[in-house]
XYZ file of C-alpha atoms in Angstrom:
733
model
C 146.992 -78.724 -3.992
C 145.162 -81.729 -2.666
C 148.296 -82.599 -0.832
C 148.501 -79.286 0.759
C 144.868 -79.451 1.884
C 145.432 -82.923 3.490
C 148.569 -81.616 5.291
C 146.621 -78.518 6.367
C 143.809 -80.551 7.725
C 145.920 -82.965 9.319
C 147.738 -80.152 11.409
C 144.509 -78.406 12.348
C 143.271 -81.776 13.633
C 146.554 -82.142 15.582
C 146.118 -78.690 17.078
C 142.492 -79.366 18.011
C 143.566 -82.675 19.717
C 146.438 -80.914 21.452
C 143.962 -78.114 22.849
C 141.448 -80.938 23.863
C 144.097 -82.704 25.795
C 145.549 -79.586 27.630
C 141.901 -78.747 28.581
C 141.300 -82.258 30.469
C 140.580 -81.187 34.042
C 143.569 -81.742 36.408
C 145.831 -83.483 33.888
C 148.703 -80.918 34.233
C 147.335 -79.423 37.577
C 148.442 -82.219 40.159
C 151.734 -83.129 41.267
C 152.568 -85.917 43.610
C 155.366 -86.782 46.045
C 155.906 -89.286 48.770
C 157.923 -90.596 51.512
C 160.836 -88.570 52.890
C 162.863 -87.182 49.788
C 166.532 -87.365 50.457
C 169.482 -85.424 48.999
C 170.214 -88.430 46.769
C 167.305 -88.092 45.107
C 165.384 -91.067 46.588
C 162.158 -90.948 48.387
C 162.118 -93.161 51.343
C 159.210 -95.394 52.162
C 158.741 -98.864 53.658
C 155.768 -101.481 53.296
C 154.027 -102.040 56.436
C 154.668 -98.354 57.570
C 153.041 -95.247 57.155
C 154.011 -93.136 54.425
C 153.151 -89.677 53.633
C 151.607 -89.034 50.148
C 151.832 -85.270 49.417
C 149.132 -84.085 46.743
C 149.827 -80.725 45.323
C 147.105 -79.056 43.418
C 148.154 -76.100 41.249
C 146.289 -73.007 40.074
C 145.403 -72.371 36.553
C 146.745 -69.119 35.206
C 147.134 -66.032 37.498
C 143.685 -65.682 38.860
C 142.794 -66.377 42.430
C 140.985 -69.786 42.658
C 139.424 -72.017 45.575
C 139.297 -75.837 45.423
C 136.601 -77.550 47.280
C 136.239 -81.188 46.855
C 137.854 -84.457 48.536
C 140.723 -86.791 47.811
C 140.395 -90.615 47.680
C 143.238 -92.749 48.206
C 143.051 -96.606 47.624
C 146.186 -98.724 48.582
C 146.344 -102.443 49.151
C 147.378 -103.995 52.490
C 149.582 -106.982 52.991
C 146.743 -109.337 51.902
C 146.184 -107.311 48.882
C 142.887 -105.985 50.131
C 142.122 -102.409 49.073
C 141.860 -100.014 51.922
C 140.278 -96.682 51.220
C 140.972 -93.240 52.757
C 139.445 -89.762 52.025
C 140.168 -86.313 52.892
C 137.985 -83.401 52.441
C 139.994 -80.221 50.710
C 138.643 -76.629 50.983
C 141.471 -74.235 50.376
C 142.848 -71.398 48.012
C 145.077 -72.816 45.055
C 147.908 -73.556 44.963
C 147.418 -75.974 47.951
C 149.314 -79.031 49.245
C 147.602 -81.855 51.244
C 149.311 -84.670 52.953
C 147.548 -88.195 53.447
C 148.953 -90.938 55.221
C 149.168 -94.426 53.352
C 150.263 -97.805 54.434
C 151.186 -100.031 51.578
C 151.285 -103.546 52.231
C 153.832 -104.839 49.564
C 156.814 -103.358 47.901
C 155.101 -104.021 44.485
C 151.634 -102.696 45.420
C 149.871 -100.163 43.383
C 147.935 -97.263 44.844
C 145.088 -95.503 43.368
C 144.528 -91.690 43.727
C 141.088 -89.941 42.698
C 140.636 -86.201 43.289
C 136.952 -84.913 43.204
C 135.987 -81.272 42.691
C 132.525 -81.149 43.939
C 130.826 -84.320 42.772
C 132.984 -84.458 39.596
C 136.198 -86.409 38.971
C 139.105 -83.970 38.669
C 142.143 -86.213 38.620
C 142.840 -89.922 38.585
C 146.279 -91.649 38.653
C 147.500 -95.235 39.405
C 151.199 -95.500 40.546
C 153.439 -98.164 41.988
C 156.044 -96.571 44.497
C 159.554 -97.521 43.481
C 162.648 -98.227 45.649
C 161.257 -99.390 48.904
C 163.354 -99.679 51.998
C 163.033 -103.367 53.680
C 160.362 -103.397 56.262
C 162.935 -104.969 58.725
C 165.696 -102.473 57.995
C 166.519 -99.585 60.366
C 166.828 -96.150 58.935
C 169.248 -93.234 60.084
C 168.456 -89.803 58.917
C 170.852 -86.787 58.851
C 169.136 -83.608 58.693
C 171.063 -80.517 57.646
C 174.717 -80.062 57.079
C 176.629 -80.947 53.854
C 177.683 -84.539 54.569
C 176.448 -87.371 56.425
C 178.698 -86.674 59.253
C 180.615 -89.928 59.110
C 177.582 -92.214 59.549
C 178.112 -94.134 56.417
C 181.736 -94.905 57.651
C 180.187 -95.789 60.922
C 177.687 -98.249 59.168
C 180.604 -99.566 57.146
C 182.663 -100.807 60.273
C 179.587 -102.498 61.746
C 179.867 -106.319 61.824
C 176.710 -106.808 60.403
C 175.520 -108.576 57.172
C 174.836 -106.216 54.459
C 171.070 -106.819 54.135
C 170.586 -105.918 57.927
C 172.884 -102.861 58.166
C 171.013 -99.653 58.738
C 170.140 -97.335 55.689
C 171.793 -93.976 55.988
C 170.083 -91.144 54.122
C 170.625 -87.240 54.109
C 167.850 -84.668 54.067
C 169.077 -81.162 52.957
C 167.045 -78.990 55.539
C 164.062 -79.511 58.026
C 161.911 -78.043 55.565
C 162.159 -80.972 53.197
C 160.649 -83.259 55.883
C 156.892 -84.335 55.517
C 154.709 -82.353 57.727
C 152.836 -85.495 58.751
C 154.357 -87.114 61.748
C 153.113 -90.585 60.823
C 155.678 -90.571 57.901
C 158.419 -90.388 60.366
C 157.576 -93.890 61.583
C 160.176 -95.178 59.179
C 162.915 -93.363 60.935
C 164.787 -95.081 64.096
C 167.599 -92.361 64.432
C 167.792 -88.770 63.481
C 171.042 -86.810 63.407
C 170.489 -83.008 63.477
C 173.320 -81.014 62.045
C 173.427 -77.273 62.832
C 176.727 -76.264 61.170
C 175.023 -73.481 58.864
C 172.688 -70.758 59.914
C 170.274 -71.958 57.275
C 170.225 -75.365 59.095
C 168.816 -73.780 62.141
C 166.279 -71.495 60.622
C 164.832 -74.282 58.730
C 163.514 -75.589 62.032
C 160.315 -73.639 62.736
C 158.161 -74.118 65.632
C 155.801 -76.564 63.994
C 158.880 -78.753 62.492
C 160.483 -78.813 66.061
C 156.974 -79.705 67.495
C 156.941 -82.791 65.133
C 160.508 -83.705 66.206
C 159.654 -83.622 69.828
C 156.776 -85.771 69.474
C 158.803 -88.154 67.289
C 161.397 -88.455 70.131
C 158.839 -88.739 72.906
C 157.212 -91.516 71.119
C 160.479 -93.809 70.991
C 162.869 -92.011 68.413
C 166.317 -91.516 69.077
C 167.841 -87.935 68.372
C 171.454 -87.079 68.195
C 171.709 -83.195 68.276
C 175.019 -81.763 67.072
C 175.719 -78.067 68.762
C 178.520 -75.828 67.363
C 178.956 -72.353 66.187
C 175.101 -71.817 65.936
C 174.433 -72.675 69.522
C 174.183 -69.257 70.540
C 171.497 -68.448 67.816
C 169.485 -71.606 68.805
C 169.639 -70.570 72.406
C 167.984 -67.406 71.586
C 164.923 -69.306 69.854
C 162.365 -70.121 72.139
C 161.172 -73.441 70.163
C 164.802 -74.793 70.709
C 164.934 -74.256 74.327
C 163.105 -77.665 75.133
C 166.061 -79.411 73.343
C 168.886 -77.860 75.325
C 170.154 -79.892 78.273
C 170.672 -76.850 80.494
C 171.438 -73.027 80.152
C 173.760 -72.100 77.496
C 176.981 -70.165 78.534
C 179.321 -69.806 75.776
C 181.712 -71.725 73.212
C 184.972 -72.981 74.556
C 187.866 -74.360 72.527
C 188.380 -78.047 73.194
C 191.913 -78.010 75.048
C 192.454 -81.811 74.333
C 190.684 -84.462 72.475
C 191.361 -87.419 74.890
C 187.712 -87.559 75.780
C 186.564 -88.167 72.005
C 189.252 -90.944 71.633
C 188.305 -92.607 75.017
C 184.443 -92.093 74.036
C 185.181 -93.994 70.739
C 187.529 -96.564 72.172
C 190.145 -95.561 69.584
C 193.774 -95.298 69.732
C 194.129 -93.062 66.551
C 194.378 -89.217 67.811
C 191.901 -86.778 66.448
C 194.109 -84.225 64.182
C 194.066 -80.650 65.074
C 194.953 -78.537 62.216
C 196.950 -75.568 63.821
C 198.115 -74.712 67.322
C 195.907 -71.726 67.814
C 192.659 -71.613 69.530
C 190.817 -70.819 66.295
C 191.605 -74.212 64.921
C 190.497 -76.215 67.821
C 187.105 -77.888 68.102
C 184.843 -75.431 69.605
C 182.490 -76.952 72.367
C 179.318 -75.428 73.882
C 179.303 -74.985 77.538
C 176.130 -75.285 79.600
C 175.143 -74.736 83.282
C 172.265 -75.907 85.244
C 171.942 -79.112 83.782
C 168.670 -81.067 84.219
C 168.578 -83.582 86.887
C 167.997 -86.459 84.546
C 170.858 -85.585 82.052
C 173.660 -88.111 82.157
C 177.241 -87.122 81.064
C 178.657 -89.829 78.881
C 181.867 -88.371 77.837
C 183.732 -85.038 79.406
C 187.051 -83.363 79.089
C 187.906 -82.458 82.697
C 184.653 -80.557 83.750
C 183.733 -79.787 80.157
C 180.745 -82.387 79.076
C 181.251 -83.537 75.401
C 178.543 -86.063 75.157
C 175.199 -85.881 77.170
C 171.952 -87.910 77.122
C 168.367 -87.615 78.443
C 165.482 -89.940 78.453
C 162.595 -88.067 77.001
C 159.357 -90.063 77.669
C 159.936 -93.255 75.315
C 162.906 -91.807 73.396
C 166.247 -90.535 73.944
C 168.295 -87.364 73.244
C 172.063 -87.318 72.758
C 174.006 -83.975 72.555
C 177.256 -83.989 71.035
C 178.404 -80.353 72.111
C 180.415 -79.837 69.103
C 180.130 -79.664 65.247
C 179.986 -83.088 64.026
C 180.997 -81.547 60.483
C 184.180 -79.835 62.003
C 187.368 -80.460 59.823
C 189.222 -82.162 62.627
C 186.334 -84.686 62.937
C 186.079 -85.245 59.223
C 189.686 -86.064 58.794
C 189.772 -88.425 62.024
C 190.505 -91.829 60.894
C 188.277 -93.293 63.565
C 185.336 -90.989 63.103
C 183.179 -93.969 62.138
C 183.705 -95.471 65.585
C 182.771 -92.200 67.117
C 179.679 -91.952 65.103
C 178.601 -95.678 65.996
C 179.217 -94.969 69.466
C 176.911 -91.911 69.349
C 174.234 -93.831 67.738
C 174.829 -96.812 70.024
C 175.565 -99.298 67.316
C 178.199 -101.384 69.218
C 180.021 -104.419 67.798
C 177.612 -107.083 67.834
C 179.228 -109.716 65.454
C 178.092 -112.720 67.692
C 174.624 -111.689 67.434
C 174.862 -112.125 63.562
C 175.961 -115.461 63.324
C 173.803 -117.570 61.159
C 171.428 -119.988 63.005
C 169.440 -122.284 60.793
C 166.667 -123.172 63.122
C 162.799 -123.937 62.704
C 161.795 -120.605 62.603
C 163.779 -119.741 59.555
C 162.385 -122.483 57.553
C 158.842 -121.185 58.602
C 159.664 -118.068 56.559
C 159.828 -115.454 59.150
C 163.124 -113.881 60.569
C 161.829 -111.053 62.552
C 160.128 -111.317 66.180
C 157.029 -109.807 64.783
C 156.694 -112.953 62.360
C 156.611 -115.448 65.371
C 153.869 -113.050 66.962
C 151.733 -113.139 63.991
C 152.266 -116.814 63.673
C 151.138 -117.288 67.302
C 148.290 -115.073 67.027
C 146.953 -117.120 64.200
C 146.693 -120.275 66.463
C 143.065 -120.782 67.903
C 142.180 -123.534 70.405
C 139.366 -125.672 68.862
C 140.040 -124.850 65.422
C 141.714 -127.342 62.964
C 144.411 -125.990 61.029
C 145.733 -127.828 57.972
C 149.202 -127.360 57.175
C 150.799 -126.661 53.793
C 152.485 -130.011 53.838
C 149.351 -132.086 54.936
C 147.599 -130.362 52.111
C 150.437 -131.242 49.572
C 150.516 -134.897 50.833
C 146.486 -135.255 50.274
C 146.866 -133.728 46.676
C 149.750 -136.277 45.778
C 147.670 -139.106 47.154
C 144.700 -137.873 45.026
C 146.863 -137.477 41.826
C 148.197 -141.014 42.510
C 144.521 -142.447 42.845
C 142.826 -141.030 39.923
C 146.201 -141.346 37.803
C 148.288 -144.350 38.012
C 145.837 -146.035 40.406
C 142.918 -146.004 38.068
C 145.217 -146.650 34.959
C 146.721 -149.889 36.805
C 143.139 -151.150 37.857
C 141.664 -150.500 34.334
C 144.448 -152.982 33.015
C 144.016 -155.782 35.206
C 140.955 -157.722 36.523
C 137.574 -159.138 35.260
C 135.793 -155.970 36.048
C 138.438 -153.259 35.485
C 136.107 -150.618 34.067
C 133.860 -150.908 37.205
C 136.742 -150.740 39.724
C 138.318 -147.941 37.774
C 135.178 -145.927 38.237
C 134.683 -147.207 41.782
C 138.130 -145.978 42.635
C 137.311 -142.423 41.107
C 134.114 -142.256 42.833
C 135.388 -143.304 46.329
C 138.270 -140.702 45.812
C 135.814 -137.889 45.037
C 133.534 -139.224 47.924
C 136.410 -139.565 50.377
C 137.974 -136.055 49.386
C 134.371 -134.571 49.887
C 133.897 -136.098 53.486
C 137.588 -135.125 54.383
C 136.710 -131.387 53.191
C 133.602 -131.358 55.181
C 135.254 -133.040 58.328
C 138.092 -130.340 58.164
C 135.772 -127.618 57.861
C 133.761 -128.494 61.007
C 134.132 -126.316 64.049
C 132.613 -125.489 67.330
C 132.724 -121.892 66.795
C 129.786 -120.186 65.060
C 131.003 -116.841 66.093
C 134.077 -114.897 65.252
C 137.122 -115.574 67.391
C 140.004 -112.991 68.642
C 143.355 -113.718 69.744
C 144.897 -110.495 71.178
C 147.737 -109.000 73.114
C 148.269 -105.349 74.661
C 151.130 -103.888 76.035
C 150.407 -100.538 78.159
C 153.494 -98.379 78.706
C 153.347 -95.639 81.409
C 156.023 -93.117 82.051
C 155.348 -92.408 85.909
C 156.944 -88.800 85.902
C 155.420 -87.397 82.896
C 152.120 -89.378 82.594
C 152.585 -90.027 78.997
C 151.075 -93.362 77.876
C 151.721 -95.678 74.941
C 149.438 -98.686 74.325
C 150.108 -101.125 71.537
C 147.727 -103.888 70.656
C 148.048 -106.896 68.343
C 145.234 -109.128 67.268
C 144.045 -111.693 64.815
C 140.463 -111.971 63.884
C 139.058 -115.234 62.553
C 135.515 -115.784 61.265
C 133.615 -118.816 60.139
C 131.496 -117.192 57.586
C 132.060 -114.469 54.523
C 130.965 -111.226 55.896
C 131.759 -107.657 56.384
C 132.981 -106.527 59.805
C 133.105 -102.937 61.533
C 136.644 -103.097 63.297
C 137.570 -100.304 65.905
C 139.369 -99.712 69.305
C 137.280 -98.783 72.200
C 139.197 -96.969 75.027
C 136.993 -95.781 78.110
C 138.054 -92.342 77.562
C 139.335 -89.714 74.949
C 142.437 -90.910 73.297
C 144.037 -87.974 71.236
C 146.029 -90.132 68.971
C 144.457 -93.450 67.825
C 145.529 -95.438 64.976
C 143.998 -99.001 63.943
C 145.917 -100.661 61.121
C 146.739 -104.032 59.549
C 149.625 -105.882 60.791
C 152.237 -106.979 58.246
C 154.768 -109.695 57.894
C 158.436 -108.658 57.154
C 160.363 -110.463 54.694
C 160.705 -111.298 51.060
C 158.981 -114.962 51.246
C 155.712 -115.991 50.457
C 153.094 -113.644 52.301
C 155.963 -111.168 53.240
C 155.781 -107.524 52.602
C 158.834 -107.273 50.512
C 157.766 -110.309 48.205
C 158.577 -109.608 44.730
C 155.569 -111.942 43.587
C 152.935 -110.064 41.438
C 150.084 -108.756 43.233
C 146.775 -110.474 42.301
C 143.460 -109.364 43.881
C 140.837 -112.181 44.340
C 138.562 -109.991 46.256
C 136.047 -109.376 43.457
C 132.945 -107.518 44.671
C 134.370 -107.325 48.094
C 137.087 -104.807 46.869
C 137.250 -101.059 47.496
C 134.773 -101.330 50.362
C 136.974 -100.885 53.487
C 137.302 -97.402 54.810
C 140.479 -96.525 57.208
C 139.428 -93.734 59.586
C 142.363 -93.622 62.129
C 140.698 -95.786 64.739
C 138.334 -97.713 62.614
C 138.370 -100.029 59.833
C 134.942 -100.513 58.020
C 133.448 -102.549 56.800
C 136.075 -104.987 56.457
C 135.327 -107.873 54.215
C 136.572 -111.397 55.311
C 135.913 -114.760 53.642
C 134.904 -117.789 55.505
C 137.362 -119.445 57.822
C 139.979 -116.870 57.269
C 141.967 -114.621 59.624
C 143.074 -110.921 59.481
C 146.084 -109.638 61.492
C 145.646 -106.036 63.112
C 147.519 -103.690 65.297
C 146.628 -100.482 66.939
C 148.434 -97.842 68.916
C 147.151 -95.175 71.289
C 148.797 -92.100 72.643
C 147.598 -90.281 75.690
C 148.374 -88.885 78.845
C 147.178 -90.069 82.599
C 145.496 -86.741 83.316
C 143.186 -87.457 80.280
C 142.335 -91.036 81.599
C 141.045 -89.817 84.835
C 141.420 -86.238 85.593
C 140.060 -86.740 89.201
C 142.629 -89.485 90.102
C 146.119 -89.305 91.376
C 148.431 -91.550 89.783
C 151.126 -92.479 92.331
C 153.358 -95.460 91.146
C 155.918 -94.767 93.998
C 159.221 -93.350 94.217
C 162.795 -94.826 93.898
C 166.352 -93.643 94.740
C 169.618 -95.374 93.920
C 172.372 -95.836 96.321
C 175.398 -97.936 95.251
C 173.424 -99.285 92.264
C 170.694 -100.433 94.448
C 167.219 -98.863 94.289
C 165.483 -97.917 97.565
C 161.729 -96.696 97.982
C 158.343 -97.990 97.278
C 156.575 -99.287 94.528
C 152.502 -98.618 94.534
C 149.660 -99.948 92.636
C 147.153 -97.116 91.905
C 144.959 -99.218 89.519
C 141.961 -101.286 90.331
C 143.156 -104.583 88.969
C 146.041 -106.701 90.444
C 149.245 -106.926 88.787
C 150.654 -110.526 88.707
C 154.210 -111.995 87.660
C 155.751 -108.445 88.638
C 159.350 -107.732 88.143
C 161.365 -104.526 88.960
C 164.187 -104.368 86.636
C 166.883 -101.513 87.346
C 170.258 -101.657 85.918
C 171.401 -105.200 85.566
C 169.243 -106.621 88.447
C 165.753 -107.666 88.800
C 163.601 -108.002 91.803
C 160.882 -110.595 92.004
C 157.718 -108.684 93.471
C 155.245 -111.566 92.586
C 151.849 -110.027 93.105
C 150.799 -106.302 93.702
C 147.139 -106.014 94.762
C 145.225 -102.919 93.925
C 146.405 -100.075 96.183
C 149.180 -102.195 97.531
C 152.568 -100.566 98.402
C 155.571 -102.629 98.535
C 158.905 -101.535 100.132
C 162.051 -101.766 97.729
C 165.369 -102.087 99.615
C 168.516 -104.315 99.707
C 166.514 -106.761 101.831
C 164.809 -108.045 98.585
C 166.358 -110.776 96.936
C 167.837 -109.853 93.558
C 168.823 -111.688 90.390
C 170.529 -110.753 87.384
C 168.126 -109.490 84.564
C 168.619 -112.228 82.035
C 168.045 -114.813 84.761
C 164.364 -113.877 84.931
C 163.740 -112.955 81.240
C 165.267 -116.104 79.834
C 163.702 -119.566 80.499
C 166.176 -121.842 82.258
C 166.368 -125.160 83.968
C 168.372 -126.506 86.867
C 170.810 -129.579 86.215
C 171.953 -131.658 89.382
C 175.683 -132.042 89.641
C 177.865 -133.971 92.168
C 181.117 -132.891 93.648
C 184.234 -134.989 94.321
C 182.890 -135.237 98.041
C 179.334 -136.491 96.557
C 177.833 -132.964 97.485
C 174.936 -132.236 95.355
C 174.739 -128.739 93.562
C 172.313 -127.416 91.185
C 173.460 -125.348 87.918
C 170.928 -122.950 86.344
C 171.419 -123.486 82.502
C 169.628 -121.043 80.175
C 167.230 -122.877 77.478
C 167.342 -121.908 74.003
C 164.720 -119.681 72.566
C 161.886 -121.774 71.200
C 160.893 -120.081 67.855
C 157.958 -122.423 67.582
C 156.356 -121.215 70.652
C 152.725 -119.864 70.460
C 152.552 -118.498 74.021
C 151.855 -114.791 73.808
C 153.229 -113.540 76.786
C 156.572 -115.748 76.426
C 157.050 -114.048 72.923
C 156.226 -110.351 73.665
C 158.191 -110.540 76.855
C 161.155 -111.149 74.750
C 160.108 -108.594 72.268
C 159.862 -105.974 75.086
C 163.440 -106.742 76.552
C 165.037 -107.947 73.265
C 168.673 -106.927 73.982
C 168.290 -107.632 77.627
C 167.751 -111.365 77.051
C 170.661 -111.399 74.326
C 169.200 -110.113 71.181
C 169.644 -112.346 67.915
C 172.265 -114.554 69.560
C 169.536 -115.853 71.930
C 166.475 -115.707 69.622
C 167.915 -116.392 66.423
C 165.486 -113.521 64.981
C 165.700 -109.982 64.318
C 163.687 -107.191 65.939
C 163.724 -104.494 63.418
C 160.126 -103.954 62.365
C 159.129 -102.749 65.809
C 162.397 -101.711 67.563
C 160.913 -98.883 69.621
C 159.252 -101.462 71.842
C 162.376 -102.745 73.325
C 162.795 -101.416 76.863
C 166.701 -102.174 76.979
C 167.857 -98.752 75.874
C 165.806 -97.027 78.460
C 166.828 -99.642 81.166
C 170.487 -98.920 80.341
C 169.694 -95.052 80.348
C 168.918 -95.358 84.207
C 165.239 -96.010 84.185
C 163.679 -98.453 86.403
C 160.804 -100.539 84.942
C 158.072 -102.422 86.806
C 156.812 -105.196 84.465
C 153.822 -107.232 85.237
C 150.587 -108.791 83.630
C 146.904 -108.073 84.342
C 145.274 -111.584 84.563
C 141.725 -110.179 85.587
C 139.388 -108.612 83.236
C 139.242 -104.862 84.394
C 135.761 -103.857 85.570
C 136.546 -100.416 85.037
C 139.131 -100.420 82.406
C 140.478 -96.953 82.259
C 143.939 -97.885 81.341
C 143.306 -100.694 79.146
C 141.623 -100.642 75.594
C 140.558 -103.435 73.291
C 139.692 -104.177 69.721
C 135.790 -104.297 68.932
C 134.008 -106.114 66.398
C 130.868 -104.419 65.382
C 131.077 -102.195 68.515
C 131.198 -105.029 70.609
C 134.274 -106.690 72.586
C 134.244 -110.457 71.638
C 135.084 -112.725 74.422
C 135.829 -116.458 74.226
C 137.386 -118.137 77.169
C 139.583 -120.298 74.704
C 141.155 -117.311 73.170
C 144.461 -115.818 74.177
C 143.880 -112.410 75.772
C 147.115 -111.286 77.259
C 147.298 -107.736 78.999
C 151.003 -106.734 79.918
C 152.048 -103.491 81.563
C 155.469 -101.676 81.892
C 155.770 -98.615 84.158
C 158.765 -96.611 83.858
C 160.281 -94.764 86.916
C 163.282 -92.564 87.346
C 165.573 -93.533 90.381
C 167.101 -90.566 91.716
C 170.503 -90.500 93.387
C 170.788 -90.234 97.201
């Protein structure tokens, strides 16, 4: 009887605990997802890029319920400093909220708190798994049943496995995050439209996000096939078409496909009647800026268009067609569509100084250069190591040896110890001395302008140094309204010490300074910094010239092409002179030197032209004598200096990375910020006016800057580089 009572009491207690556990607010009412979900069951995210965190708050029971409160997200940056962002929620349940999060380390843990009113509704800490390397390119296949030969294409690339692009498959567009920030991880997107569901999944909002992603530097490959007629009837799809859709035609021959892929393997056609041939979409009234890359007779097969800072490539057939699936060289065909050419020479190992410093991406050298301040003493790791070894020797074997010899060995031993302490203290004080009592900035900005559309992209990098511990209010101050502004910390790709993919455990030494910094898009405040430390930052602006100065006419000139030579005029409509100006077009460069405000320069074949690489790469001239004692000078390219700290030298190479030779020239990758490379646009027929703004603009309508406590710090010893690229279309005569 007693045992029965004990058992009954135990069961009642367990039931009560279970009811209490189930009644804990929010415990079973919140679902969390992050990144880009793929068909393989993995969510894609990168440290150092913005990731979308999707929080779904469920409803209790069947009754209608409204949720009013806020969500607080805390995630560490690459230095382990917690950055807090908040979002207010006022919606009917169930509701889904997307919040951008930028994790600084692959092993970092984020904290999520949901408040209903003023009460804590839900709390959770979690570490995201399976990160993508911060310096690894991602190809996303959206729609269809397979990955359209992309995996086979990547396998055929002569690139080391760790640097090969990552291929992922998303079943439909409905599975993509709604926050456009989270698309930052993707470099190329292949959209398949074989099934009707693939087309219907792209609604007006998702196509708007796709359009924004392309305009900001994305590379889109659009597969057109049996559903092209349905797509042409839908208004949101029309901006993505190269012209007016006519009809589907069976491809009479496959020679164009084989030539485009540079393949000797024929495309298999299963059957001899037209129903088994590859259907190709026919268009008329093509846009003037559409380039035909491959055609079968007068039927375009592959076309491309530059869309602001991105590109759209049209494959006018179904990339999942059975004939293409069974083609032995479909990998080469897909690699050519994605512009992944054989660059085995670019990937030969080079053991140079930069590799030993830890970074292997151009952004690493940029961060290292931003960290060099004139007038500030920097003690290297090796100097500290040597001093520490000397200290150990003096207080260890030195004191021990002195205490064993001599008449006054105890006094000598104590004297060595006191002298060591006094000398070390003096050395620390001497090293800590600086002539700067105010914070210092090194910064560089790149302003990219699309002359035809007026679209503007501005990218800033900066390192802030402070002599004292404090909290600072950081922001970006444009002289006009920027609709899209993002100020974020600047990470360092790699798995070494300090890299974002480091596997070392995360330890926070911020103490009371932790959880104080708020991220509000274009502001970080109050950001804590300890004495004599630096903080790496980056910012991005997106706007249009019409927003900068609605009353102003922005005329950058016009160009026409004849026999691969540009003709026309280049005009400087800004209120600042442009110096070191280069006009790049095709494989040639024209040195325009300085363009004064309002000046117009005529462009014709009378201008001396140079090979593009000859003006982008440093060189020296070697004197040579012929057999007749005639003196000649030969131009020899200098190797890239990975130890350089000149910001203009580094950023110019980053902005024209593949034009200078890519990895074979620099010995470094450029995969953390690949969309800044202007080489693809240059190869697509764009003309680029490149220059530097040496003077500080009196009315900086086009140039933004970092602010510190709402002031723009200015020290003549700091590097402050302003570069500008203006993209113009050269029309054919």
